[in-house]
PDB file of C-alpha atoms in Angstrom:
ATOM      1  CA  MET A 119     -20.245-127.346 257.591  1.00  0.00           C
ATOM      2  CA  THR A 120     -18.556-125.467 260.313  1.00  0.00           C
ATOM      3  CA  ALA A 121     -20.289-126.689 263.737  1.00  0.00           C
ATOM      4  CA  ASN A 122     -21.953-124.397 265.906  1.00  0.00           C
ATOM      5  CA  PRO A 123     -20.813-121.052 264.188  1.00  0.00           C
ATOM      6  CA  PRO A 124     -20.518-118.109 266.476  1.00  0.00           C
ATOM      7  CA  ARG A 125     -23.847-116.034 266.354  1.00  0.00           C
ATOM      8  CA  PRO A 126     -23.558-112.379 265.579  1.00  0.00           C
ATOM      9  CA  ARG A 127     -24.927-110.739 268.813  1.00  0.00           C
ATOM     10  CA  ILE A 128     -27.413-108.346 267.617  1.00  0.00           C
ATOM     11  CA  PRO A 129     -30.505-107.695 269.644  1.00  0.00           C
ATOM     12  CA  THR A 130     -33.726-109.430 269.249  1.00  0.00           C
ATOM     13  CA  ARG A 131     -36.918-107.379 270.074  1.00  0.00           C
ATOM     14  CA  HIS A 132     -40.228-109.238 270.580  1.00  0.00           C
ATOM     15  CA  VAL A 133     -43.391-106.873 269.173  1.00  0.00           C
ATOM     16  CA  ARG A 134     -46.982-107.350 268.997  1.00  0.00           C
ATOM     17  CA  VAL A 135     -48.729-105.783 266.291  1.00  0.00           C
ATOM     18  CA  PRO A 136     -52.479-105.502 267.302  1.00  0.00           C
ATOM     19  CA  ALA A 137     -54.900-106.805 264.759  1.00  0.00           C
ATOM     20  CA  HIS A 138     -56.692-103.435 264.463  1.00  0.00           C
ATOM     21  CA  LEU A 139     -53.253-101.955 262.320  1.00  0.00           C
ATOM     22  CA  LEU A 140     -53.928-104.883 260.029  1.00  0.00           C
ATOM     23  CA  GLU A 141     -55.572-103.143 256.838  1.00  0.00           C
ATOM     24  CA  ARG A 142     -56.402-107.249 255.963  1.00  0.00           C
ATOM     25  CA  GLY A 143     -56.452-110.291 258.362  1.00  0.00           C
ATOM     26  CA  ARG A 144     -59.368-111.627 260.388  1.00  0.00           C
ATOM     27  CA  GLY A 145     -59.913-111.813 264.004  1.00  0.00           C
ATOM     28  CA  HIS A 146     -58.809-109.599 266.921  1.00  0.00           C
ATOM     29  CA  GLY A 147     -55.522-111.095 268.139  1.00  0.00           C
ATOM     30  CA  GLU A 148     -51.987-109.835 267.879  1.00  0.00           C
ATOM     31  CA  VAL A 149     -49.549-110.972 265.990  1.00  0.00           C
ATOM     32  CA  HIS A 150     -46.016-111.692 267.826  1.00  0.00           C
ATOM     33  CA  ALA A 151     -42.932-111.000 265.940  1.00  0.00           C
ATOM     34  CA  ALA A 152     -39.378-110.768 266.411  1.00  0.00           C
ATOM     35  CA  HIS A 153     -37.743-107.870 265.152  1.00  0.00           C
ATOM     36  CA  TRP A 154     -33.842-106.959 264.528  1.00  0.00           C
ATOM     37  CA  ASP A 155     -32.850-103.424 263.919  1.00  0.00           C
ATOM     38  CA  ALA A 156     -30.805-102.328 260.958  1.00  0.00           C
ATOM     39  CA  THR A 157     -27.026-102.411 262.092  1.00  0.00           C
ATOM     40  CA  ASP A 158     -26.417 -98.471 260.395  1.00  0.00           C
ATOM     41  CA  ASP A 159     -28.058 -95.647 259.185  1.00  0.00           C
ATOM     42  CA  ALA A 160     -28.308 -96.228 255.341  1.00  0.00           C
ATOM     43  CA  ALA A 161     -29.416-100.065 256.294  1.00  0.00           C
ATOM     44  CA  ALA A 162     -32.101 -98.230 258.347  1.00  0.00           C
ATOM     45  CA  ASP A 163     -33.645 -96.432 255.427  1.00  0.00           C
ATOM     46  CA  ALA A 164     -33.053-100.138 253.314  1.00  0.00           C
ATOM     47  CA  PRO A 165     -36.442-102.087 252.505  1.00  0.00           C
ATOM     48  CA  VAL A 166     -37.893-104.163 255.322  1.00  0.00           C
ATOM     49  CA  GLN A 167     -37.039-107.833 255.250  1.00  0.00           C
ATOM     50  CA  VAL A 168     -39.901-110.219 256.442  1.00  0.00           C
ATOM     51  CA  CYS A 169     -39.055-113.895 257.175  1.00  0.00           C
ATOM     52  CA  VAL A 170     -42.006-116.447 257.306  1.00  0.00           C
ATOM     53  CA  HIS A 171     -41.495-119.780 259.133  1.00  0.00           C
ATOM     54  CA  GLY A 172     -43.016-123.118 258.065  1.00  0.00           C
ATOM     55  CA  LEU A 173     -45.511-125.667 259.253  1.00  0.00           C
ATOM     56  CA  GLY A 174     -44.908-125.876 263.259  1.00  0.00           C
ATOM     57  CA  GLY A 175     -42.294-123.266 263.241  1.00  0.00           C
ATOM     58  CA  SER A 176     -41.966-119.858 264.381  1.00  0.00           C
ATOM     59  CA  HIS A 177     -39.922-116.613 264.560  1.00  0.00           C
ATOM     60  CA  LEU A 178     -37.068-118.741 265.986  1.00  0.00           C
ATOM     61  CA  ASN A 179     -36.315-120.567 262.627  1.00  0.00           C
ATOM     62  CA  TRP A 180     -35.106-116.884 261.885  1.00  0.00           C
ATOM     63  CA  SER A 181     -32.997-116.030 264.634  1.00  0.00           C
ATOM     64  CA  LEU A 182     -29.875-117.136 263.185  1.00  0.00           C
ATOM     65  CA  LEU A 183     -30.199-115.931 259.715  1.00  0.00           C
ATOM     66  CA  ALA A 184     -31.757-112.421 260.894  1.00  0.00           C
ATOM     67  CA  PRO A 185     -28.526-110.995 262.377  1.00  0.00           C
ATOM     68  CA  ARG A 186     -26.683-111.654 259.469  1.00  0.00           C
ATOM     69  CA  LEU A 187     -29.437-109.860 257.001  1.00  0.00           C
ATOM     70  CA  VAL A 188     -29.480-106.618 259.141  1.00  0.00           C
ATOM     71  CA  ALA A 189     -26.478-105.056 257.059  1.00  0.00           C
ATOM     72  CA  HIS A 190     -29.163-104.616 254.488  1.00  0.00           C
ATOM     73  CA  GLY A 191     -32.194-103.608 256.403  1.00  0.00           C
ATOM     74  CA  PRO A 192     -34.293-104.216 259.480  1.00  0.00           C
ATOM     75  CA  VAL A 193     -35.804-107.750 259.782  1.00  0.00           C
ATOM     76  CA  TRP A 194     -39.089-109.082 260.661  1.00  0.00           C
ATOM     77  CA  ALA A 195     -40.125-112.766 261.560  1.00  0.00           C
ATOM     78  CA  PRO A 196     -43.978-112.955 262.574  1.00  0.00           C
ATOM     79  CA  ASP A 197     -45.529-116.077 264.231  1.00  0.00           C
ATOM     80  CA  LEU A 198     -48.241-116.992 262.076  1.00  0.00           C
ATOM     81  CA  ALA A 199     -51.868-117.667 263.487  1.00  0.00           C
ATOM     82  CA  GLY A 200     -51.756-120.579 265.779  1.00  0.00           C
ATOM     83  CA  PHE A 201     -47.894-121.032 265.816  1.00  0.00           C
ATOM     84  CA  GLY A 202     -45.399-119.740 267.712  1.00  0.00           C
ATOM     85  CA  ARG A 203     -47.013-116.883 270.499  1.00  0.00           C
ATOM     86  CA  THR A 204     -49.454-115.815 268.036  1.00  0.00           C
ATOM     87  CA  ILE A 205     -52.893-117.087 269.207  1.00  0.00           C
ATOM     88  CA  PRO A 206     -55.001-117.961 266.290  1.00  0.00           C
ATOM     89  CA  ALA A 207     -58.325-115.374 267.986  1.00  0.00           C
ATOM     90  CA  ASN A 208     -61.215-115.626 265.664  1.00  0.00           C
ATOM     91  CA  ARG A 209     -58.999-116.404 262.611  1.00  0.00           C
ATOM     92  CA  SER A 210     -58.027-120.146 261.713  1.00  0.00           C
ATOM     93  CA  ALA A 211     -54.650-121.233 261.311  1.00  0.00           C
ATOM     94  CA  SER A 212     -55.096-122.670 257.758  1.00  0.00           C
ATOM     95  CA  VAL A 213     -53.135-121.296 255.079  1.00  0.00           C
ATOM     96  CA  GLU A 214     -55.896-119.195 253.432  1.00  0.00           C
ATOM     97  CA  ASP A 215     -56.066-117.280 256.993  1.00  0.00           C
ATOM     98  CA  ASN A 216     -52.664-116.923 257.403  1.00  0.00           C
ATOM     99  CA  LEU A 217     -51.947-115.567 253.832  1.00  0.00           C
ATOM    100  CA  ASP A 218     -54.385-113.241 254.702  1.00  0.00           C
ATOM    101  CA  LEU A 219     -52.684-112.236 257.810  1.00  0.00           C
ATOM    102  CA  LEU A 220     -49.403-111.985 256.660  1.00  0.00           C
ATOM    103  CA  GLY A 221     -50.610-109.706 253.717  1.00  0.00           C
ATOM    104  CA  GLY A 222     -51.717-107.343 256.767  1.00  0.00           C
ATOM    105  CA  PHE A 223     -48.406-108.010 258.374  1.00  0.00           C
ATOM    106  CA  VAL A 224     -46.619-106.759 255.493  1.00  0.00           C
ATOM    107  CA  GLU A 225     -48.477-103.632 255.210  1.00  0.00           C
ATOM    108  CA  VAL A 226     -47.982-102.639 258.511  1.00  0.00           C
ATOM    109  CA  VAL A 227     -44.153-103.211 258.594  1.00  0.00           C
ATOM    110  CA  SER A 228     -43.118-102.419 254.869  1.00  0.00           C
ATOM    111  CA  ARG A 229     -42.952 -98.546 255.683  1.00  0.00           C
ATOM    112  CA  GLY A 230     -44.584 -98.263 252.417  1.00  0.00           C
ATOM    113  CA  ARG A 231     -42.041 -99.582 250.073  1.00  0.00           C
ATOM    114  CA  PRO A 232     -41.892-103.151 248.795  1.00  0.00           C
ATOM    115  CA  VAL A 233     -40.024-105.673 250.960  1.00  0.00           C
ATOM    116  CA  LEU A 234     -37.786-108.417 250.435  1.00  0.00           C
ATOM    117  CA  LEU A 235     -39.964-111.569 251.924  1.00  0.00           C
ATOM    118  CA  LEU A 236     -38.156-114.929 252.600  1.00  0.00           C
ATOM    119  CA  GLY A 237     -40.080-118.175 253.241  1.00  0.00           C
ATOM    120  CA  ASN A 238     -39.406-121.498 254.463  1.00  0.00           C
ATOM    121  CA  SER A 239     -41.357-124.775 253.820  1.00  0.00           C
ATOM    122  CA  MET A 240     -45.156-123.692 254.173  1.00  0.00           C
ATOM    123  CA  GLY A 241     -43.729-119.836 254.846  1.00  0.00           C
ATOM    124  CA  GLY A 242     -42.142-120.181 251.229  1.00  0.00           C
ATOM    125  CA  HIS A 243     -45.646-121.332 249.942  1.00  0.00           C
ATOM    126  CA  LEU A 244     -47.152-118.221 251.619  1.00  0.00           C
ATOM    127  CA  ALA A 245     -44.482-115.753 250.175  1.00  0.00           C
ATOM    128  CA  TYR A 246     -44.792-116.712 246.668  1.00  0.00           C
ATOM    129  CA  CYS A 247     -48.571-116.775 246.742  1.00  0.00           C
ATOM    130  CA  LEU A 248     -48.428-113.476 248.505  1.00  0.00           C
ATOM    131  CA  ALA A 249     -45.992-112.129 245.837  1.00  0.00           C
ATOM    132  CA  ALA A 250     -48.417-113.494 242.850  1.00  0.00           C
ATOM    133  CA  ALA A 251     -51.244-111.860 244.302  1.00  0.00           C
ATOM    134  CA  ARG A 252     -49.872-108.296 245.677  1.00  0.00           C
ATOM    135  CA  PRO A 253     -46.614-107.838 243.406  1.00  0.00           C
ATOM    136  CA  ASP A 254     -46.969-104.352 244.970  1.00  0.00           C
ATOM    137  CA  LEU A 255     -45.775-105.564 248.162  1.00  0.00           C
ATOM    138  CA  VAL A 256     -42.886-107.689 247.610  1.00  0.00           C
ATOM    139  CA  ALA A 257     -39.581-106.498 245.490  1.00  0.00           C
ATOM    140  CA  GLY A 258     -37.923-109.610 245.990  1.00  0.00           C
ATOM    141  CA  LEU A 259     -38.319-113.179 247.082  1.00  0.00           C
ATOM    142  CA  VAL A 260     -36.149-116.110 248.910  1.00  0.00           C
ATOM    143  CA  LEU A 261     -37.866-118.991 248.739  1.00  0.00           C
ATOM    144  CA  VAL A 262     -36.101-121.715 251.334  1.00  0.00           C
ATOM    145  CA  GLY A 263     -37.247-125.313 250.689  1.00  0.00           C
ATOM    146  CA  PRO A 264     -40.704-123.616 249.772  1.00  0.00           C
ATOM    147  CA  ALA A 265     -43.866-126.415 249.767  1.00  0.00           C
ATOM    148  CA  VAL A 266     -44.743-126.592 245.988  1.00  0.00           C
ATOM    149  CA  PRO A 267     -47.046-129.791 244.786  1.00  0.00           C
ATOM    150  CA  PRO A 268     -44.781-132.872 245.331  1.00  0.00           C
ATOM    151  CA  VAL A 269     -43.277-135.013 242.839  1.00  0.00           C
ATOM    152  CA  VAL A 270     -44.786-138.453 244.141  1.00  0.00           C
ATOM    153  CA  ASN A 271     -42.675-141.021 242.671  1.00  0.00           C
ATOM    154  CA  ARG A 272     -40.304-141.832 245.750  1.00  0.00           C
ATOM    155  CA  PRO A 273     -42.111-140.198 248.846  1.00  0.00           C
ATOM    156  CA  ASP A 274     -40.347-140.221 252.040  1.00  0.00           C
ATOM    157  CA  PRO A 275     -42.175-143.019 253.948  1.00  0.00           C
ATOM    158  CA  ILE A 276     -41.650-141.396 257.302  1.00  0.00           C
ATOM    159  CA  VAL A 277     -43.019-138.043 255.801  1.00  0.00           C
ATOM    160  CA  ALA A 278     -45.806-139.759 253.921  1.00  0.00           C
ATOM    161  CA  LEU A 279     -47.073-141.370 257.182  1.00  0.00           C
ATOM    162  CA  ARG A 280     -47.013-138.251 259.161  1.00  0.00           C
ATOM    163  CA  PHE A 281     -48.639-136.321 256.621  1.00  0.00           C
ATOM    164  CA  ALA A 282     -51.216-138.952 256.428  1.00  0.00           C
ATOM    165  CA  THR A 283     -51.994-139.003 259.803  1.00  0.00           C
ATOM    166  CA  PHE A 284     -52.685-135.343 260.045  1.00  0.00           C
ATOM    167  CA  VAL A 285     -54.888-135.316 257.456  1.00  0.00           C
ATOM    168  CA  THR A 286     -57.019-138.297 258.720  1.00  0.00           C
ATOM    169  CA  PRO A 287     -60.202-136.506 261.033  1.00  0.00           C
ATOM    170  CA  PHE A 288     -59.504-136.776 264.606  1.00  0.00           C
ATOM    171  CA  LEU A 289     -56.358-139.251 264.210  1.00  0.00           C
ATOM    172  CA  GLY A 290     -53.818-136.059 263.901  1.00  0.00           C
ATOM    173  CA  LYS A 291     -55.073-134.731 266.814  1.00  0.00           C
ATOM    174  CA  LEU A 292     -54.902-137.906 268.746  1.00  0.00           C
ATOM    175  CA  TRP A 293     -51.263-138.643 267.570  1.00  0.00           C
ATOM    176  CA  LEU A 294     -50.344-135.099 268.505  1.00  0.00           C
ATOM    177  CA  ASP A 295     -51.940-135.453 272.251  1.00  0.00           C
ATOM    178  CA  GLU A 296     -50.206-138.729 272.794  1.00  0.00           C
ATOM    179  CA  ARG A 297     -47.032-137.369 271.609  1.00  0.00           C
ATOM    180  CA  ALA A 298     -47.187-135.069 273.874  1.00  0.00           C
ATOM    181  CA  ARG A 299     -47.595-137.227 276.924  1.00  0.00           C
ATOM    182  CA  ARG A 300     -45.188-139.664 276.016  1.00  0.00           C
ATOM    183  CA  ILE A 301     -41.827-137.329 274.860  1.00  0.00           C
ATOM    184  CA  THR A 302     -40.433-134.453 276.730  1.00  0.00           C
ATOM    185  CA  PRO A 303     -40.002-131.227 275.000  1.00  0.00           C
ATOM    186  CA  ALA A 304     -36.487-131.683 274.395  1.00  0.00           C
ATOM    187  CA  GLU A 305     -37.205-135.119 272.668  1.00  0.00           C
ATOM    188  CA  GLN A 306     -39.662-133.693 270.596  1.00  0.00           C
ATOM    189  CA  VAL A 307     -37.118-131.026 269.414  1.00  0.00           C
ATOM    190  CA  ARG A 308     -34.789-133.451 268.953  1.00  0.00           C
ATOM    191  CA  GLU A 309     -37.328-135.620 266.925  1.00  0.00           C
ATOM    192  CA  THR A 310     -38.164-132.875 264.658  1.00  0.00           C
ATOM    193  CA  MET A 311     -34.377-131.648 264.088  1.00  0.00           C
ATOM    194  CA  GLN A 312     -33.742-135.277 262.982  1.00  0.00           C
ATOM    195  CA  LEU A 313     -36.426-134.874 260.368  1.00  0.00           C
ATOM    196  CA  CYS A 314     -35.694-131.345 259.104  1.00  0.00           C
ATOM    197  CA  THR A 315     -31.787-131.315 259.205  1.00  0.00           C
ATOM    198  CA  VAL A 316     -28.904-133.643 258.206  1.00  0.00           C
ATOM    199  CA  ASP A 317     -27.099-133.150 261.649  1.00  0.00           C
ATOM    200  CA  PRO A 318     -28.821-132.387 264.770  1.00  0.00           C
ATOM    201  CA  ASP A 319     -25.478-132.347 266.552  1.00  0.00           C
ATOM    202  CA  SER A 320     -23.964-129.818 264.930  1.00  0.00           C
ATOM    203  CA  LEU A 321     -26.910-126.938 265.288  1.00  0.00           C
ATOM    204  CA  ASP A 322     -26.610-124.274 267.641  1.00  0.00           C
ATOM    205  CA  PRO A 323     -27.154-125.074 271.189  1.00  0.00           C
ATOM    206  CA  GLU A 324     -28.514-121.653 272.269  1.00  0.00           C
ATOM    207  CA  LEU A 325     -31.410-122.169 269.568  1.00  0.00           C
ATOM    208  CA  LEU A 326     -32.471-125.583 270.212  1.00  0.00           C
ATOM    209  CA  GLN A 327     -32.832-124.508 273.670  1.00  0.00           C
ATOM    210  CA  ALA A 328     -35.040-121.833 272.732  1.00  0.00           C
ATOM    211  CA  HIS A 329     -37.290-124.154 270.932  1.00  0.00           C
ATOM    212  CA  VAL A 330     -37.273-126.742 273.712  1.00  0.00           C
ATOM    213  CA  GLU A 331     -38.805-123.767 275.854  1.00  0.00           C
ATOM    214  CA  MET A 332     -40.806-122.818 272.837  1.00  0.00           C
ATOM    215  CA  VAL A 333     -42.357-126.224 272.864  1.00  0.00           C
ATOM    216  CA  ALA A 334     -42.829-126.182 276.587  1.00  0.00           C
ATOM    217  CA  GLN A 335     -44.872-122.885 276.289  1.00  0.00           C
ATOM    218  CA  ARG A 336     -46.942-124.154 273.547  1.00  0.00           C
ATOM    219  CA  ARG A 337     -47.989-127.502 275.353  1.00  0.00           C
ATOM    220  CA  LEU A 338     -49.845-124.962 277.753  1.00  0.00           C
ATOM    221  CA  MET A 339     -51.504-123.621 274.727  1.00  0.00           C
ATOM    222  CA  PRO A 340     -54.741-125.185 274.295  1.00  0.00           C
ATOM    223  CA  HIS A 341     -54.999-124.329 270.576  1.00  0.00           C
ATOM    224  CA  SER A 342     -51.592-125.232 269.584  1.00  0.00           C
ATOM    225  CA  HIS A 343     -52.309-129.095 268.213  1.00  0.00           C
ATOM    226  CA  GLN A 344     -55.597-127.647 266.460  1.00  0.00           C
ATOM    227  CA  ALA A 345     -53.690-125.229 264.830  1.00  0.00           C
ATOM    228  CA  PHE A 346     -51.033-127.635 263.555  1.00  0.00           C
ATOM    229  CA  ILE A 347     -53.910-129.971 262.000  1.00  0.00           C
ATOM    230  CA  GLU A 348     -55.583-126.970 260.319  1.00  0.00           C
ATOM    231  CA  ALA A 349     -52.566-125.772 258.949  1.00  0.00           C
ATOM    232  CA  SER A 350     -51.545-129.200 257.746  1.00  0.00           C
ATOM    233  CA  ARG A 351     -55.043-130.029 256.091  1.00  0.00           C
ATOM    234  CA  SER A 352     -54.999-126.778 254.287  1.00  0.00           C
ATOM    235  CA  LEU A 353     -51.741-126.940 253.024  1.00  0.00           C
ATOM    236  CA  MET A 354     -52.264-130.730 251.615  1.00  0.00           C
ATOM    237  CA  ARG A 355     -55.310-129.347 249.919  1.00  0.00           C
ATOM    238  CA  ARG A 356     -53.512-126.667 248.158  1.00  0.00           C
ATOM    239  CA  LEU A 357     -50.615-129.149 247.214  1.00  0.00           C
ATOM    240  CA  GLY A 358     -52.805-132.042 246.263  1.00  0.00           C
ATOM    241  CA  PRO A 359     -56.390-131.225 244.920  1.00  0.00           C
ATOM    242  CA  GLY A 360     -55.675-127.689 244.374  1.00  0.00           C
ATOM    243  CA  ARG A 361     -52.378-127.956 243.086  1.00  0.00           C
ATOM    244  CA  ARG A 362     -53.432-126.116 239.714  1.00  0.00           C
ATOM    245  CA  ARG A 363     -54.028-123.104 241.740  1.00  0.00           C
ATOM    246  CA  THR A 364     -50.413-123.290 243.587  1.00  0.00           C
ATOM    247  CA  TRP A 365     -48.793-123.626 240.440  1.00  0.00           C
ATOM    248  CA  THR A 366     -50.842-120.774 238.763  1.00  0.00           C
ATOM    249  CA  ALA A 367     -49.717-118.316 241.813  1.00  0.00           C
ATOM    250  CA  LEU A 368     -46.230-119.745 241.364  1.00  0.00           C
ATOM    251  CA  ASP A 369     -46.294-118.827 237.680  1.00  0.00           C
ATOM    252  CA  ALA A 370     -47.638-115.612 238.240  1.00  0.00           C
ATOM    253  CA  VAL A 371     -44.568-114.152 240.602  1.00  0.00           C
ATOM    254  CA  THR A 372     -43.009-111.192 238.828  1.00  0.00           C
ATOM    255  CA  ALA A 373     -40.312-110.501 241.270  1.00  0.00           C
ATOM    256  CA  PRO A 374     -36.925-111.212 241.115  1.00  0.00           C
ATOM    257  CA  THR A 375     -36.640-114.737 243.196  1.00  0.00           C
ATOM    258  CA  LEU A 376     -33.866-116.988 244.871  1.00  0.00           C
ATOM    259  CA  LEU A 377     -34.595-120.766 245.240  1.00  0.00           C
ATOM    260  CA  LEU A 378     -32.488-122.036 248.304  1.00  0.00           C
ATOM    261  CA  VAL A 379     -32.717-126.167 248.544  1.00  0.00           C
ATOM    262  CA  GLY A 380     -31.052-128.743 250.689  1.00  0.00           C
ATOM    263  CA  ALA A 381     -30.421-131.338 248.406  1.00  0.00           C
ATOM    264  CA  GLN A 382     -30.635-133.712 251.314  1.00  0.00           C
ATOM    265  CA  ASP A 383     -34.274-132.192 252.320  1.00  0.00           C
ATOM    266  CA  ARG A 384     -36.985-134.963 253.136  1.00  0.00           C
ATOM    267  CA  LEU A 385     -39.788-132.732 252.737  1.00  0.00           C
ATOM    268  CA  MET A 386     -39.004-130.379 249.901  1.00  0.00           C
ATOM    269  CA  THR A 387     -37.430-133.048 247.809  1.00  0.00           C
ATOM    270  CA  LEU A 388     -34.563-132.112 245.230  1.00  0.00           C
ATOM    271  CA  GLU A 389     -36.902-133.495 242.647  1.00  0.00           C
ATOM    272  CA  SER A 390     -39.595-131.131 243.615  1.00  0.00           C
ATOM    273  CA  ALA A 391     -36.984-128.606 243.516  1.00  0.00           C
ATOM    274  CA  GLN A 392     -36.132-129.668 240.067  1.00  0.00           C
ATOM    275  CA  GLN A 393     -39.761-129.411 239.056  1.00  0.00           C
ATOM    276  CA  VAL A 394     -39.565-125.848 239.961  1.00  0.00           C
ATOM    277  CA  ARG A 395     -36.897-124.845 238.173  1.00  0.00           C
ATOM    278  CA  GLN A 396     -37.966-126.406 235.088  1.00  0.00           C
ATOM    279  CA  ARG A 397     -41.246-123.833 235.429  1.00  0.00           C
ATOM    280  CA  ARG A 398     -39.297-120.761 236.368  1.00  0.00           C
ATOM    281  CA  PRO A 399     -35.947-120.756 234.659  1.00  0.00           C
ATOM    282  CA  ASP A 400     -35.660-117.125 235.257  1.00  0.00           C
ATOM    283  CA  TRP A 401     -34.934-117.852 239.093  1.00  0.00           C
ATOM    284  CA  ALA A 402     -32.025-118.031 240.797  1.00  0.00           C
ATOM    285  CA  ALA A 403     -30.971-121.426 242.639  1.00  0.00           C
ATOM    286  CA  HIS A 404     -28.579-122.655 245.057  1.00  0.00           C
ATOM    287  CA  VAL A 405     -28.019-126.441 246.129  1.00  0.00           C
ATOM    288  CA  TYR A 406     -26.726-127.220 249.462  1.00  0.00           C
ATOM    289  CA  HIS A 407     -25.494-130.609 248.939  1.00  0.00           C
ATOM    290  CA  SER A 408     -24.926-131.685 252.458  1.00  0.00           C
ATOM    291  CA  LEU A 409     -27.903-129.681 254.248  1.00  0.00           C
ATOM    292  CA  GLY A 410     -31.622-130.359 254.679  1.00  0.00           C
ATOM    293  CA  HIS A 411     -35.070-128.890 254.783  1.00  0.00           C
ATOM    294  CA  VAL A 412     -34.241-125.659 257.126  1.00  0.00           C
ATOM    295  CA  VAL A 413     -30.902-124.555 255.595  1.00  0.00           C
ATOM    296  CA  MET A 414     -30.973-120.930 257.071  1.00  0.00           C
ATOM    297  CA  ILE A 415     -30.690-122.828 260.520  1.00  0.00           C
ATOM    298  CA  GLU A 416     -27.959-125.595 259.503  1.00  0.00           C
ATOM    299  CA  ASP A 417     -25.533-123.195 258.139  1.00  0.00           C
ATOM    300  CA  PRO A 418     -26.744-119.608 258.244  1.00  0.00           C
ATOM    301  CA  ASP A 419     -23.226-118.142 257.227  1.00  0.00           C
ATOM    302  CA  ARG A 420     -23.422-119.752 253.986  1.00  0.00           C
ATOM    303  CA  VAL A 421     -27.328-119.025 253.452  1.00  0.00           C
ATOM    304  CA  ALA A 422     -26.672-115.321 254.502  1.00  0.00           C
ATOM    305  CA  ALA A 423     -23.529-115.193 252.085  1.00  0.00           C
ATOM    306  CA  ASP A 424     -25.479-116.388 248.976  1.00  0.00           C
ATOM    307  CA  ILE A 425     -28.480-114.143 249.694  1.00  0.00           C
ATOM    308  CA  ASP A 426     -26.071-111.186 249.634  1.00  0.00           C
ATOM    309  CA  ARG A 427     -24.580-112.176 246.239  1.00  0.00           C
ATOM    310  CA  TRP A 428     -27.818-112.598 244.938  1.00  0.00           C
ATOM    311  CA  ARG A 429     -29.326-109.354 245.974  1.00  0.00           C
ATOM    312  CA  ARG A 430     -26.497-107.324 244.631  1.00  0.00           C
ATOM    313  CA  THR A 431     -27.461-108.423 241.466  1.00  0.00           C
ATOM    314  CA  ALA A 432     -31.084-108.847 241.552  1.00  0.00           C
ATOM    315  CA  LEU A 433     -31.825-106.129 244.157  1.00  0.00           C
ATOM    316  CA  PRO A 434     -29.136-103.371 243.669  1.00  0.00           C
ATOM    317  CA  ALA A 435     -31.059-100.552 244.400  1.00  0.00           C
ATOM    318  CA  ASP A 436     -31.850-102.811 247.793  1.00  0.00           C
ATOM    319  CA  THR A 437     -27.845-102.621 248.801  1.00  0.00           C
ATOM    320  CA  PRO A 438     -27.086 -99.992 251.189  1.00  0.00           C
ATOM    321  CA  ALA A 439     -23.994 -97.979 249.631  1.00  0.00           C
ATOM    322  CA  THR A 440     -21.695 -98.640 252.463  1.00  0.00           C
ATOM    323  CA  ALA A 441     -21.966-102.361 252.272  1.00  0.00           C
TER     324      ALA A 441
END
């Protein structure tokens, strides 16, 4: 992997989508989203691409990959309720409420055409659940280390301890509050990247600084820790006691799908990915042997190239004629 690859200079716009525009979705708060325009007229008319971040993430998780996708159409990356700059308002940060929010957001930005939906981790879970429930909204799926029911024979001890803390009443928020008092935003980002990537020192420094600034902003938001706990607990329910419903959703996906997996992923393990491949042998898949949980951050050039190759076969009508 090339350290700190140059970032394409595609302007990022920040947009707020008023909740009253969402045909679906609870609450009255606006949805914050990042948006990247298509790079030429042909791509401007192509289907929209929507990128969905994972637990604890934001639109920033896609800010390296998105400029590498705009040759194939505009890109949107919403902040889910309770994350990034989207306040929960009258909705919770649960997977269920965010699935409802995502469906409404896709309807608003899709311009009446099915979208290419990309999701990482919890965002991957939301993506395949939406594709199963609303196949009319989704032309194709790219799942990056998606959250699925785990293979529990060899759980990562740090990951297992973290999630056990989050689902224990009162303990999770106390731990998050104490961590915010104990470490700086930069130290928190470093800790997160050590868990989610293989080589934090190779990551884009501008992106890391943007994450530090986001953490600092979120520490001023009174809902941030409670939102993280709500999302964690609802996700664990869907991957644990509710795993049958989750597998049913994954099995019901009809859209062409590309599964991208980091072999060193400590959250979505290679064993879990293999379990998905056994259930969905029709899905295309690619394993990055030297990468972790957020491959679109770790090596956006390779990920963009692999998505491009897949879409030319799986979604030929989605590829601009000039590409």
